[in-house]
């Protein structure tokens, strides 16, 4: 599987952005940030050859849904074959910006978690903004709902790209090539489901920027 990943990297280095899949430690750190005690809707951006997907599928409730958005057609074929027997998983050969459309086609009102491994740092600002706004909008207004990213830089947090989220927690994973930040952006303040108070799809006055946490 690593060979397929390397091959796709050589074909599209900027898009794939990594020569090896995530390490076991990184996969565990990312999966540990989700609560699978009940049915959940999870979207994964950039699953690659499926290393995080396999762990999420192992932990997921029988009535959950896992929507994979992978822009590389060959990796998608590999994912389709790999998860053909798991009816909870659907593979979409689409840009992750299409998440709201795919959710509504499937009749799903929201996501509980969005997990992302796409190389955000190289996206142009407008595209980054669009993906982050869509992600925020589709997350359920519940205390557990979150956007979880693993990235070489922590720029989504430190440069304020995710200030519309209520709060964030980061940790550093050294045991990965290359080492990565894992950051969890919560849709609401801990323990407080979002009620009203929205402007342009964003919560007002509760953002990361307003409490200065970085
Ligand atoms: C760094 S790799 C991560 C692969 C895997 N998740 C892992 O941890 O090893 C990034 C993946 O995101 C995919 N990708 C990049 N931009 C994307 C986009 N806009 N929408 C969906 N997938 C994208 C690439 O094709 C690639 O498979």
Tab-separated table of C-alpha atoms and ligand atoms in Angstrom:
chain	number	residue	atom	x	y	z
A	1	UNK	CA	0.000	0.000	0.000
A	2	UNK	CA	2.917	2.329	0.714
A	3	UNK	CA	4.139	1.602	-2.836
A	4	UNK	CA	0.852	2.844	-4.311
A	5	UNK	CA	1.056	5.946	-2.109
A	6	UNK	CA	4.633	6.681	-3.242
A	7	UNK	CA	3.601	6.182	-6.871
A	8	UNK	CA	0.745	8.693	-6.490
A	9	UNK	CA	3.135	11.112	-4.722
A	10	UNK	CA	5.543	10.925	-7.663
A	11	UNK	CA	2.641	11.621	-10.038
A	12	UNK	CA	1.171	14.585	-8.026
A	13	UNK	CA	3.689	15.675	-5.353
A	14	UNK	CA	1.893	18.902	-4.375
A	15	UNK	CA	-1.492	17.278	-3.997
A	16	UNK	CA	-0.389	14.110	-2.187
A	17	UNK	CA	2.261	16.052	-0.238
A	18	UNK	CA	3.756	13.087	1.637
A	19	UNK	CA	5.900	10.153	0.543
A	20	UNK	CA	4.716	7.720	3.218
A	21	UNK	CA	1.337	7.218	4.895
A	22	UNK	CA	0.795	8.409	8.504
A	23	UNK	CA	2.500	6.446	11.302
A	24	UNK	CA	0.619	4.219	13.774
A	25	UNK	CA	1.220	6.816	16.513
A	26	UNK	CA	-0.272	9.640	14.460
A	27	UNK	CA	-3.231	7.459	13.446
A	28	UNK	CA	-3.915	6.612	17.104
A	29	UNK	CA	-3.620	10.256	18.224
A	30	UNK	CA	-6.117	11.344	15.548
A	31	UNK	CA	-8.605	8.526	16.240
A	32	UNK	CA	-8.414	9.075	20.003
A	33	UNK	CA	-9.959	12.516	19.436
A	34	UNK	CA	-13.297	10.990	18.387
A	35	UNK	CA	-16.006	9.492	20.581
A	36	UNK	CA	-17.579	6.496	18.832
A	37	UNK	CA	-19.884	5.434	21.673
A	38	UNK	CA	-22.923	6.172	19.458
A	39	UNK	CA	-23.780	6.430	15.738
A	40	UNK	CA	-21.729	9.213	14.127
A	41	UNK	CA	-21.361	10.838	10.723
A	42	UNK	CA	-17.674	11.279	9.933
A	43	UNK	CA	-16.124	12.831	6.813
A	44	UNK	CA	-12.479	12.193	5.989
A	45	UNK	CA	-10.633	14.587	3.651
A	46	UNK	CA	-7.684	13.031	1.784
A	47	UNK	CA	-7.711	9.434	3.100
A	48	UNK	CA	-4.914	8.461	0.686
A	49	UNK	CA	-4.517	4.675	0.836
A	50	UNK	CA	-6.797	4.481	3.923
A	51	UNK	CA	-4.507	4.252	6.958
A	52	UNK	CA	-6.711	6.504	9.161
A	53	UNK	CA	-9.868	5.084	7.579
A	54	UNK	CA	-9.040	1.560	8.740
A	55	UNK	CA	-8.623	2.732	12.341
A	56	UNK	CA	-11.805	4.854	12.286
A	57	UNK	CA	-13.766	1.941	10.761
A	58	UNK	CA	-12.464	-0.376	13.493
A	59	UNK	CA	-13.727	1.993	16.222
A	60	UNK	CA	-16.946	3.204	14.591
A	61	UNK	CA	-20.475	2.270	15.750
A	62	UNK	CA	-22.403	-0.147	13.494
A	63	UNK	CA	-24.888	2.612	12.518
A	64	UNK	CA	-22.291	5.260	11.704
A	65	UNK	CA	-21.431	6.704	8.285
A	66	UNK	CA	-17.922	7.435	7.049
A	67	UNK	CA	-17.662	9.580	3.897
A	68	UNK	CA	-14.270	9.571	2.177
A	69	UNK	CA	-13.251	12.481	-0.089
A	70	UNK	CA	-10.192	11.608	-2.144
A	71	UNK	CA	-9.285	13.655	-5.204
A	72	UNK	CA	-6.892	11.051	-6.661
A	73	UNK	CA	-8.834	8.565	-8.839
A	74	UNK	CA	-6.361	5.695	-8.431
A	75	UNK	CA	-6.330	5.992	-4.629
A	76	UNK	CA	-10.159	6.073	-4.757
A	77	UNK	CA	-10.271	2.787	-6.664
A	78	UNK	CA	-7.984	1.282	-4.037
A	79	UNK	CA	-10.264	2.585	-1.243
A	80	UNK	CA	-13.386	1.240	-2.978
A	81	UNK	CA	-11.864	-2.239	-3.248
A	82	UNK	CA	-10.563	-2.140	0.317
A	83	UNK	CA	-13.872	-1.101	1.935
A	84	UNK	CA	-16.316	-2.772	-0.488
A	85	UNK	CA	-17.765	-4.960	2.293
A	86	UNK	CA	-18.295	-2.137	4.784
A	87	UNK	CA	-21.660	-0.529	4.061
A	88	UNK	CA	-20.942	2.318	6.507
A	89	UNK	CA	-18.219	3.663	4.200
A	90	UNK	CA	-18.748	5.587	0.945
A	91	UNK	CA	-15.899	6.686	-1.312
A	92	UNK	CA	-16.225	9.974	-3.225
A	93	UNK	CA	-13.741	10.853	-5.937
A	94	UNK	CA	-14.456	14.538	-5.279
A	95	UNK	CA	-12.725	17.595	-3.951
A	96	UNK	CA	-13.533	17.843	-0.222
A	97	UNK	CA	-15.173	21.212	-0.853
A	98	UNK	CA	-18.143	19.137	-2.114
A	99	UNK	CA	-18.904	17.812	1.380
A	100	UNK	CA	-22.190	19.781	1.848
A	101	UNK	CA	-23.535	18.540	-1.538
A	102	UNK	CA	-22.652	14.919	-0.797
A	103	UNK	CA	-24.198	15.116	2.682
A	104	UNK	CA	-27.474	16.488	1.340
A	105	UNK	CA	-27.588	13.879	-1.483
A	106	UNK	CA	-27.238	11.195	1.191
A	107	UNK	CA	-29.960	12.829	3.321
A	108	UNK	CA	-27.560	13.359	6.227
A	109	UNK	CA	-28.194	16.608	8.157
A	110	UNK	CA	-24.713	17.089	9.600
A	111	UNK	CA	-21.299	15.633	10.460
A	112	UNK	CA	-20.109	14.866	13.962
A	113	UNK	CA	-16.456	14.876	12.906
A	114	UNK	CA	-14.468	16.031	9.910
A	115	UNK	CA	-10.940	14.597	9.790
A	116	UNK	CA	-8.480	16.137	7.362
A	117	UNK	CA	-5.116	15.061	5.972
A	118	UNK	CA	-5.104	17.351	2.937
A	119	UNK	CA	-2.163	19.758	2.495
A	120	UNK	CA	-3.953	22.954	3.570
A	121	UNK	CA	-0.741	25.026	3.579
A	122	UNK	CA	-0.434	24.924	-0.196
A	123	UNK	CA	-4.068	25.824	-0.918
A	124	UNK	CA	-4.796	29.344	-2.075
A	125	UNK	CA	-6.505	31.524	0.527
A	126	UNK	CA	-9.973	31.556	-1.074
A	127	UNK	CA	-10.058	27.763	-1.432
A	128	UNK	CA	-8.889	27.308	2.147
A	129	UNK	CA	-11.616	29.699	3.338
A	130	UNK	CA	-14.305	27.872	1.339
A	131	UNK	CA	-13.357	24.437	2.720
A	132	UNK	CA	-13.136	25.740	6.307
A	133	UNK	CA	-16.479	27.571	6.078
A	134	UNK	CA	-18.190	24.481	4.655
A	135	UNK	CA	-16.636	22.330	7.360
A	136	UNK	CA	-17.835	24.643	10.125
A	137	UNK	CA	-21.342	24.833	8.649
A	138	UNK	CA	-21.858	21.057	8.295
A	139	UNK	CA	-20.679	20.213	11.836
A	140	UNK	CA	-23.520	19.456	14.250
A	141	UNK	CA	-24.040	22.146	16.935
A	142	UNK	CA	-23.047	19.669	19.642
A	143	UNK	CA	-20.301	19.730	22.244
A	144	UNK	CA	-18.471	16.728	20.761
A	145	UNK	CA	-18.528	17.972	17.133
A	146	UNK	CA	-15.102	18.842	15.802
A	147	UNK	CA	-12.789	19.354	12.874
A	148	UNK	CA	-9.571	17.386	13.378
A	149	UNK	CA	-6.477	18.058	11.286
A	150	UNK	CA	-2.940	16.703	11.134
A	151	UNK	CA	-0.432	18.992	9.459
A	152	UNK	CA	3.275	19.828	9.398
A	153	UNK	CA	2.497	23.414	10.404
A	154	UNK	CA	-0.212	24.564	12.800
A	155	UNK	CA	-1.068	27.497	10.536
A	156	UNK	CA	-4.835	26.928	10.545
A	157	UNK	CA	-4.684	27.736	14.247
A	158	UNK	CA	-1.785	30.178	14.559
A	159	UNK	CA	-2.761	32.285	11.533
A	160	UNK	CA	-6.380	32.531	12.602
A	161	UNK	CA	-7.896	30.616	9.661
A	162	UNK	CA	-10.174	28.773	12.105
A	163	UNK	CA	-11.090	31.643	14.414
A	164	UNK	CA	-14.786	31.015	13.764
A	165	UNK	CA	-14.522	27.745	15.728
A	166	UNK	CA	-15.240	28.019	19.472
A	167	UNK	CA	-11.957	26.639	20.736
A	168	UNK	CA	-9.025	24.419	19.807
A	169	UNK	CA	-6.606	21.906	21.313
A	170	UNK	CA	-3.266	20.959	19.717
A	171	UNK	CA	-0.595	18.366	20.325
A	172	UNK	CA	2.608	17.536	18.493
A	173	UNK	CA	3.310	14.081	17.113
A	174	UNK	CA	7.055	13.496	16.795
A	175	UNK	CA	6.672	9.872	15.784
A	176	UNK	CA	5.716	10.535	12.189
A	177	UNK	CA	7.615	11.343	9.004
A	178	UNK	CA	7.531	14.309	9.061
A	179	UNK	CA	6.415	15.220	12.640
A	180	UNK	CA	2.964	16.814	12.677
A	181	UNK	CA	0.613	18.942	14.726
A	182	UNK	CA	-2.752	17.365	15.499
A	183	UNK	CA	-5.352	20.038	16.185
A	184	UNK	CA	-8.975	19.611	17.157
A	185	UNK	CA	-11.240	22.593	16.462
A	186	UNK	CA	-14.519	22.439	18.375
A	187	UNK	CA	-17.709	23.851	16.916
A	188	UNK	CA	-19.026	24.937	20.336
A	189	UNK	CA	-17.662	25.844	23.757
A	190	UNK	CA	-17.093	22.644	25.750
A	191	UNK	CA	-20.354	21.297	27.137
A	192	UNK	CA	-22.435	24.070	25.564
A	193	UNK	CA	-24.422	23.201	22.419
A	194	UNK	CA	-24.652	26.183	20.067
A	195	UNK	CA	-27.951	28.117	20.298
A	196	UNK	CA	-28.774	31.032	17.985
A	197	UNK	CA	-26.179	33.826	17.858
A	198	UNK	CA	-24.879	33.247	14.365
A	199	UNK	CA	-23.635	35.700	11.776
A	200	UNK	CA	-22.806	34.598	8.204
A	201	UNK	CA	-22.877	30.989	9.377
A	202	UNK	CA	-20.408	31.697	12.228
A	203	UNK	CA	-20.983	31.831	15.977
A	204	UNK	CA	-20.631	35.389	17.248
A	205	UNK	CA	-18.216	36.268	20.032
A	206	UNK	CA	-17.142	32.718	20.822
A	207	UNK	CA	-14.273	32.317	18.368
A	208	UNK	CA	-10.731	31.239	19.109
A	209	UNK	CA	-9.607	34.771	18.270
A	210	UNK	CA	-11.873	36.197	20.972
A	211	UNK	CA	-10.222	34.243	23.780
A	212	UNK	CA	-6.718	34.546	22.350
A	213	UNK	CA	-5.934	30.824	22.694
A	214	UNK	CA	-3.078	29.788	20.379
B	1	LIG	C1	-0.678	13.909	2.872
B	1	LIG	S1	-1.756	12.801	1.992
B	1	LIG	C2	-2.537	12.027	3.419
B	1	LIG	C3	-2.933	10.607	3.138
B	1	LIG	C4	-3.389	9.808	4.368
B	1	LIG	N1	-4.529	10.426	4.988
B	1	LIG	C5	-2.288	9.627	5.387
B	1	LIG	O1	-2.412	10.136	6.502
B	1	LIG	O2	-1.296	8.976	5.064
B	1	LIG	C6	-2.997	13.921	1.359
B	1	LIG	C7	-4.126	13.258	0.557
B	1	LIG	O3	-5.118	14.262	0.301
B	1	LIG	C8	-5.601	14.137	-1.042
B	1	LIG	N2	-6.135	15.476	-1.396
B	1	LIG	C9	-5.424	16.611	-1.615
B	1	LIG	N3	-6.261	17.644	-1.836
B	1	LIG	C10	-7.529	17.158	-1.730
B	1	LIG	C11	-8.825	17.757	-1.832
B	1	LIG	N4	-8.976	19.059	-2.094
B	1	LIG	N5	-9.919	16.964	-1.654
B	1	LIG	C12	-9.777	15.622	-1.388
B	1	LIG	N6	-8.567	15.019	-1.289
B	1	LIG	C13	-7.459	15.762	-1.449
B	1	LIG	C14	-4.373	13.683	-1.817
B	1	LIG	O4	-4.711	13.051	-3.028
B	1	LIG	C15	-3.720	12.726	-0.799
B	1	LIG	O5	-4.190	11.415	-0.940
